[in-house]
PDB file of C-alpha atoms in Angstrom:
ATOM      1  CA  MET A   1     -71.145  22.389  97.722  1.00 68.00           C
ATOM      2  CA  LYS A   2     -68.847  24.456  99.983  1.00 80.00           C
ATOM      3  CA  LYS A   3     -65.888  22.208  99.071  1.00 79.00           C
ATOM      4  CA  LYS A   4     -66.459  22.880  95.361  1.00 80.00           C
ATOM      5  CA  GLN A   5     -66.674  26.676  95.927  1.00 84.00           C
ATOM      6  CA  ARG A   6     -63.505  26.608  97.982  1.00 83.00           C
ATOM      7  CA  LEU A   7     -61.718  24.629  95.246  1.00 83.00           C
ATOM      8  CA  VAL A   8     -62.821  27.128  92.560  1.00 83.00           C
ATOM      9  CA  PHE A   9     -61.757  30.068  94.756  1.00 81.00           C
ATOM     10  CA  ARG A  10     -58.339  28.510  95.431  1.00 84.00           C
ATOM     11  CA  SER A  11     -57.859  27.705  91.738  1.00 83.00           C
ATOM     12  CA  ILE A  12     -58.666  31.275  90.709  1.00 88.00           C
ATOM     13  CA  LEU A  13     -56.354  32.641  93.394  1.00 79.00           C
ATOM     14  CA  LEU A  14     -53.563  30.321  92.234  1.00 83.00           C
ATOM     15  CA  VAL A  15     -53.998  31.451  88.603  1.00 83.00           C
ATOM     16  CA  ILE A  16     -53.877  35.125  89.654  1.00 87.00           C
ATOM     17  CA  ILE A  17     -50.683  34.536  91.631  1.00 85.00           C
ATOM     18  CA  ALA A  18     -49.118  32.605  88.732  1.00 76.00           C
ATOM     19  CA  VAL A  19     -49.967  35.416  86.282  1.00 78.00           C
ATOM     20  CA  ALA A  20     -48.530  38.041  88.664  1.00 70.00           C
ATOM     21  CA  VAL A  21     -45.299  36.063  89.111  1.00 72.00           C
ATOM     22  CA  GLY A  22     -45.063  35.451  85.351  1.00 68.00           C
ATOM     23  CA  TYR A  23     -45.569  39.129  84.579  1.00 66.00           C
ATOM     24  CA  THR A  24     -42.941  40.136  87.125  1.00 64.00           C
ATOM     25  CA  LEU A  25     -40.411  37.705  85.679  1.00 60.00           C
ATOM     26  CA  TYR A  26     -41.171  38.809  82.123  1.00 59.00           C
ATOM     27  CA  SER A  27     -40.836  42.483  83.052  1.00 55.00           C
ATOM     28  CA  ASN A  28     -37.525  41.964  84.806  1.00 53.00           C
ATOM     29  CA  VAL A  29     -35.951  39.657  82.234  1.00 51.00           C
ATOM     30  CA  PHE A  30     -37.197  40.970  78.905  1.00 50.00           C
ATOM     31  CA  ASN A  31     -37.841  44.623  79.592  1.00 47.00           C
ATOM     32  CA  ASP A  32     -34.654  45.445  81.474  1.00 45.00           C
ATOM     33  CA  LYS A  33     -33.611  48.837  80.108  1.00 45.00           C
ATOM     34  CA  SER A  34     -30.538  49.237  82.307  1.00 46.00           C
ATOM     35  CA  GLY A  35     -28.238  48.761  79.283  1.00 62.00           C
ATOM     36  CA  SER A  36     -30.490  50.763  77.005  1.00 87.00           C
ATOM     37  CA  VAL A  37     -29.040  53.852  75.377  1.00 87.00           C
ATOM     38  CA  GLN A  38     -31.429  56.805  75.443  1.00 90.00           C
ATOM     39  CA  LYS A  39     -31.673  60.326  74.066  1.00 90.00           C
ATOM     40  CA  GLY A  40     -29.086  62.524  75.816  1.00 89.00           C
ATOM     41  CA  ASP A  41     -26.629  59.660  76.480  1.00 92.00           C
ATOM     42  CA  GLN A  42     -23.141  59.441  75.056  1.00 94.00           C
ATOM     43  CA  ALA A  43     -23.246  56.782  72.321  1.00 95.00           C
ATOM     44  CA  PRO A  44     -21.181  53.765  73.457  1.00 96.00           C
ATOM     45  CA  ASP A  45     -18.131  53.269  71.271  1.00 96.00           C
ATOM     46  CA  PHE A  46     -17.825  49.993  69.411  1.00 96.00           C
ATOM     47  CA  GLU A  47     -15.683  48.302  66.784  1.00 96.00           C
ATOM     48  CA  LEU A  48     -17.153  45.889  64.248  1.00 97.00           C
ATOM     49  CA  THR A  49     -16.145  44.588  60.831  1.00 96.00           C
ATOM     50  CA  ASP A  50     -18.156  45.644  57.785  1.00 96.00           C
ATOM     51  CA  LEU A  51     -19.041  43.668  54.650  1.00 93.00           C
ATOM     52  CA  GLN A  52     -15.747  44.621  52.990  1.00 92.00           C
ATOM     53  CA  GLY A  53     -13.707  43.416  55.960  1.00 94.00           C
ATOM     54  CA  ASN A  54     -12.896  46.942  57.183  1.00 95.00           C
ATOM     55  CA  LYS A  55     -12.923  47.829  60.878  1.00 97.00           C
ATOM     56  CA  VAL A  56     -15.696  50.273  61.720  1.00 96.00           C
ATOM     57  CA  GLN A  57     -15.350  52.152  65.000  1.00 96.00           C
ATOM     58  CA  LEU A  58     -17.968  54.694  66.035  1.00 96.00           C
ATOM     59  CA  SER A  59     -15.401  57.046  67.602  1.00 96.00           C
ATOM     60  CA  ASP A  60     -13.703  57.373  64.191  1.00 96.00           C
ATOM     61  CA  TYR A  61     -16.758  59.347  63.079  1.00 95.00           C
ATOM     62  CA  LYS A  62     -16.386  62.066  65.724  1.00 94.00           C
ATOM     63  CA  GLY A  63     -17.015  65.419  64.065  1.00 95.00           C
ATOM     64  CA  LYS A  64     -19.674  63.903  61.788  1.00 96.00           C
ATOM     65  CA  GLY A  65     -23.341  63.208  62.339  1.00 96.00           C
ATOM     66  CA  VAL A  66     -24.060  59.479  62.467  1.00 97.00           C
ATOM     67  CA  PHE A  67     -27.341  57.822  61.528  1.00 98.00           C
ATOM     68  CA  LEU A  68     -26.880  54.575  63.487  1.00 97.00           C
ATOM     69  CA  ASN A  69     -29.406  51.959  62.384  1.00 97.00           C
ATOM     70  CA  PHE A  70     -29.832  48.407  63.769  1.00 97.00           C
ATOM     71  CA  TRP A  71     -31.588  46.120  61.311  1.00 96.00           C
ATOM     72  CA  GLY A  72     -32.098  42.632  59.827  1.00 95.00           C
ATOM     73  CA  THR A  73     -32.597  41.317  56.284  1.00 95.00           C
ATOM     74  CA  TRP A  74     -35.829  39.552  57.298  1.00 94.00           C
ATOM     75  CA  CYS A  75     -37.345  42.738  58.775  1.00 93.00           C
ATOM     76  CA  LYS A  76     -40.041  44.182  56.472  1.00 94.00           C
ATOM     77  CA  PRO A  77     -39.799  47.768  57.822  1.00 94.00           C
ATOM     78  CA  CYS A  78     -36.011  47.554  57.354  1.00 94.00           C
ATOM     79  CA  GLN A  79     -36.505  46.507  53.735  1.00 94.00           C
ATOM     80  CA  ARG A  80     -38.793  49.500  53.159  1.00 95.00           C
ATOM     81  CA  GLU A  81     -36.459  52.098  54.694  1.00 96.00           C
ATOM     82  CA  MET A  82     -33.113  50.943  53.228  1.00 96.00           C
ATOM     83  CA  PRO A  83     -33.713  52.501  49.765  1.00 96.00           C
ATOM     84  CA  TYR A  84     -34.632  55.792  51.490  1.00 97.00           C
ATOM     85  CA  MET A  85     -31.497  55.589  53.611  1.00 97.00           C
ATOM     86  CA  GLN A  86     -29.385  55.020  50.480  1.00 97.00           C
ATOM     87  CA  LYS A  87     -30.994  57.971  48.697  1.00 96.00           C
ATOM     88  CA  GLU A  88     -30.388  60.355  51.593  1.00 96.00           C
ATOM     89  CA  TYR A  89     -26.882  58.980  52.175  1.00 97.00           C
ATOM     90  CA  ARG A  90     -25.950  60.083  48.650  1.00 95.00           C
ATOM     91  CA  ASN A  91     -27.355  63.548  49.439  1.00 93.00           C
ATOM     92  CA  TYR A  92     -25.855  64.013  52.925  1.00 95.00           C
ATOM     93  CA  LYS A  93     -22.498  62.177  52.869  1.00 94.00           C
ATOM     94  CA  LYS A  94     -20.714  65.239  51.470  1.00 95.00           C
ATOM     95  CA  GLN A  95     -22.348  67.329  54.203  1.00 95.00           C
ATOM     96  CA  GLY A  96     -20.691  65.351  57.009  1.00 95.00           C
ATOM     97  CA  VAL A  97     -23.410  62.774  57.723  1.00 96.00           C
ATOM     98  CA  GLU A  98     -22.626  59.037  57.827  1.00 97.00           C
ATOM     99  CA  ILE A  99     -24.846  56.006  58.010  1.00 97.00           C
ATOM    100  CA  LEU A 100     -23.745  52.966  59.985  1.00 97.00           C
ATOM    101  CA  ALA A 101     -26.302  50.218  59.372  1.00 97.00           C
ATOM    102  CA  VAL A 102     -25.457  47.572  61.976  1.00 97.00           C
ATOM    103  CA  ASN A 103     -26.805  44.174  60.973  1.00 96.00           C
ATOM    104  CA  VAL A 104     -27.976  42.155  63.956  1.00 95.00           C
ATOM    105  CA  GLY A 105     -26.687  38.569  64.038  1.00 92.00           C
ATOM    106  CA  GLU A 106     -26.903  37.437  60.417  1.00 93.00           C
ATOM    107  CA  SER A 107     -24.400  35.776  58.103  1.00 94.00           C
ATOM    108  CA  ARG A 108     -22.134  37.817  55.845  1.00 94.00           C
ATOM    109  CA  VAL A 109     -23.645  36.081  52.784  1.00 95.00           C
ATOM    110  CA  SER A 110     -27.255  37.019  53.688  1.00 95.00           C
ATOM    111  CA  VAL A 111     -26.306  40.600  54.409  1.00 96.00           C
ATOM    112  CA  LYS A 112     -24.186  40.932  51.234  1.00 96.00           C
ATOM    113  CA  ASN A 113     -27.041  39.588  49.085  1.00 96.00           C
ATOM    114  CA  PHE A 114     -29.401  42.099  50.706  1.00 96.00           C
ATOM    115  CA  ALA A 115     -26.945  44.994  50.247  1.00 96.00           C
ATOM    116  CA  ASP A 116     -26.387  44.053  46.592  1.00 96.00           C
ATOM    117  CA  ARG A 117     -30.130  43.772  45.926  1.00 95.00           C
ATOM    118  CA  PHE A 118     -30.736  47.287  47.327  1.00 94.00           C
ATOM    119  CA  HIS A 119     -27.465  48.794  45.953  1.00 96.00           C
ATOM    120  CA  LEU A 120     -26.373  49.974  49.402  1.00 96.00           C
ATOM    121  CA  SER A 121     -23.104  51.902  49.527  1.00 95.00           C
ATOM    122  CA  PHE A 122     -22.967  52.966  53.193  1.00 96.00           C
ATOM    123  CA  PRO A 123     -20.969  50.957  55.760  1.00 96.00           C
ATOM    124  CA  ILE A 124     -22.748  47.853  57.063  1.00 97.00           C
ATOM    125  CA  PRO A 125     -21.004  46.603  60.218  1.00 97.00           C
ATOM    126  CA  LEU A 126     -21.855  43.035  61.215  1.00 97.00           C
ATOM    127  CA  ASP A 127     -22.791  42.362  64.836  1.00 95.00           C
ATOM    128  CA  GLY A 128     -22.689  38.565  64.658  1.00 93.00           C
ATOM    129  CA  SER A 129     -22.250  38.133  68.407  1.00 92.00           C
ATOM    130  CA  ARG A 130     -24.892  40.815  69.133  1.00 92.00           C
ATOM    131  CA  GLU A 131     -22.582  42.450  71.687  1.00 94.00           C
ATOM    132  CA  VAL A 132     -23.167  45.947  70.304  1.00 95.00           C
ATOM    133  CA  THR A 133     -26.883  45.259  70.001  1.00 94.00           C
ATOM    134  CA  LYS A 134     -26.947  44.298  73.687  1.00 93.00           C
ATOM    135  CA  ALA A 135     -24.802  47.292  74.700  1.00 93.00           C
ATOM    136  CA  TYR A 136     -27.336  49.603  73.050  1.00 95.00           C
ATOM    137  CA  GLY A 137     -30.288  47.731  74.595  1.00 93.00           C
ATOM    138  CA  ILE A 138     -31.913  47.070  71.245  1.00 92.00           C
ATOM    139  CA  GLY A 139     -35.358  45.481  71.433  1.00 88.00           C
ATOM    140  CA  PRO A 140     -37.373  45.669  68.226  1.00 90.00           C
ATOM    141  CA  ILE A 141     -35.717  46.416  64.931  1.00 92.00           C
ATOM    142  CA  PRO A 142     -35.331  48.635  63.107  1.00 94.00           C
ATOM    143  CA  THR A 143     -33.991  50.913  65.808  1.00 95.00           C
ATOM    144  CA  THR A 144     -32.228  54.107  64.827  1.00 96.00           C
ATOM    145  CA  PHE A 145     -30.060  56.461  66.878  1.00 97.00           C
ATOM    146  CA  LEU A 146     -29.088  59.931  65.729  1.00 97.00           C
ATOM    147  CA  VAL A 147     -25.605  60.682  67.017  1.00 97.00           C
ATOM    148  CA  ASP A 148     -24.327  64.249  66.794  1.00 96.00           C
ATOM    149  CA  LYS A 149     -20.779  65.337  65.925  1.00 95.00           C
ATOM    150  CA  ASN A 150     -19.773  65.054  69.604  1.00 95.00           C
ATOM    151  CA  GLY A 151     -21.008  61.472  69.982  1.00 95.00           C
ATOM    152  CA  LYS A 152     -24.188  62.350  71.882  1.00 96.00           C
ATOM    153  CA  VAL A 153     -27.479  60.592  71.105  1.00 96.00           C
ATOM    154  CA  ILE A 154     -29.987  63.267  70.135  1.00 96.00           C
ATOM    155  CA  GLU A 155     -32.795  60.959  69.004  1.00 94.00           C
ATOM    156  CA  LYS A 156     -33.823  57.306  69.243  1.00 95.00           C
ATOM    157  CA  THR A 157     -36.675  55.606  67.423  1.00 93.00           C
ATOM    158  CA  SER A 158     -37.889  52.081  66.741  1.00 92.00           C
ATOM    159  CA  GLU A 159     -40.364  53.131  64.085  1.00 90.00           C
ATOM    160  CA  SER A 160     -40.227  52.378  60.395  1.00 92.00           C
ATOM    161  CA  LEU A 161     -38.917  55.536  58.753  1.00 94.00           C
ATOM    162  CA  SER A 162     -40.251  57.297  55.672  1.00 95.00           C
ATOM    163  CA  ASN A 163     -37.991  59.118  53.239  1.00 95.00           C
ATOM    164  CA  GLU A 164     -39.171  62.448  54.684  1.00 96.00           C
ATOM    165  CA  THR A 165     -38.336  61.350  58.243  1.00 96.00           C
ATOM    166  CA  ILE A 166     -34.887  60.114  57.238  1.00 96.00           C
ATOM    167  CA  LYS A 167     -34.211  63.400  55.465  1.00 96.00           C
ATOM    168  CA  SER A 168     -35.286  65.414  58.527  1.00 96.00           C
ATOM    169  CA  PHE A 169     -33.102  63.189  60.750  1.00 97.00           C
ATOM    170  CA  MET A 170     -30.122  63.820  58.457  1.00 95.00           C
ATOM    171  CA  GLU A 171     -30.739  67.552  58.787  1.00 96.00           C
ATOM    172  CA  LYS A 172     -30.755  67.234  62.590  1.00 96.00           C
ATOM    173  CA  ILE A 173     -27.310  65.607  62.700  1.00 96.00           C
ATOM    174  CA  LYS A 174     -25.639  67.579  59.930  1.00 93.00           C
ATOM    175  CA  PRO A 175     -22.556  69.156  61.553  1.00 91.00           C
TER     176      PRO A 175
END
């Protein structure tokens, strides 16, 4: 009987140790925020190519507010917020606010079909290699950064955005 109790105790102890080691590895590998851009940071500059083949460089937008959104065509919250982003882009573009909707790792054809379906007119840079996505420490999408006219991140969110929220964000970054 004692042998059986000892075996159960050792098995439970081994499971607890395995879970602790697994959690530690997961935390260190998947939740490493060292490359993560946060509120108050200077937005890292990047250069990507958009759907039209134009170079898009964040530093070219200095002096304007930038609504920097990381998204994917398969992402349901992204699909919901894109029409709101387009609506507010039409309203705020003339007021010095730009949208850069960085697509994360998808083909030009998929992204173009999506943009055509939603009648999107703002720049859509393609991050096929995910280098910019990694530089910004993007986890879940959509993730949106509000970048002020000086290139400073004043807000970061990974929530699905309503039209009202997008409008208030545009107001925050209007130069």
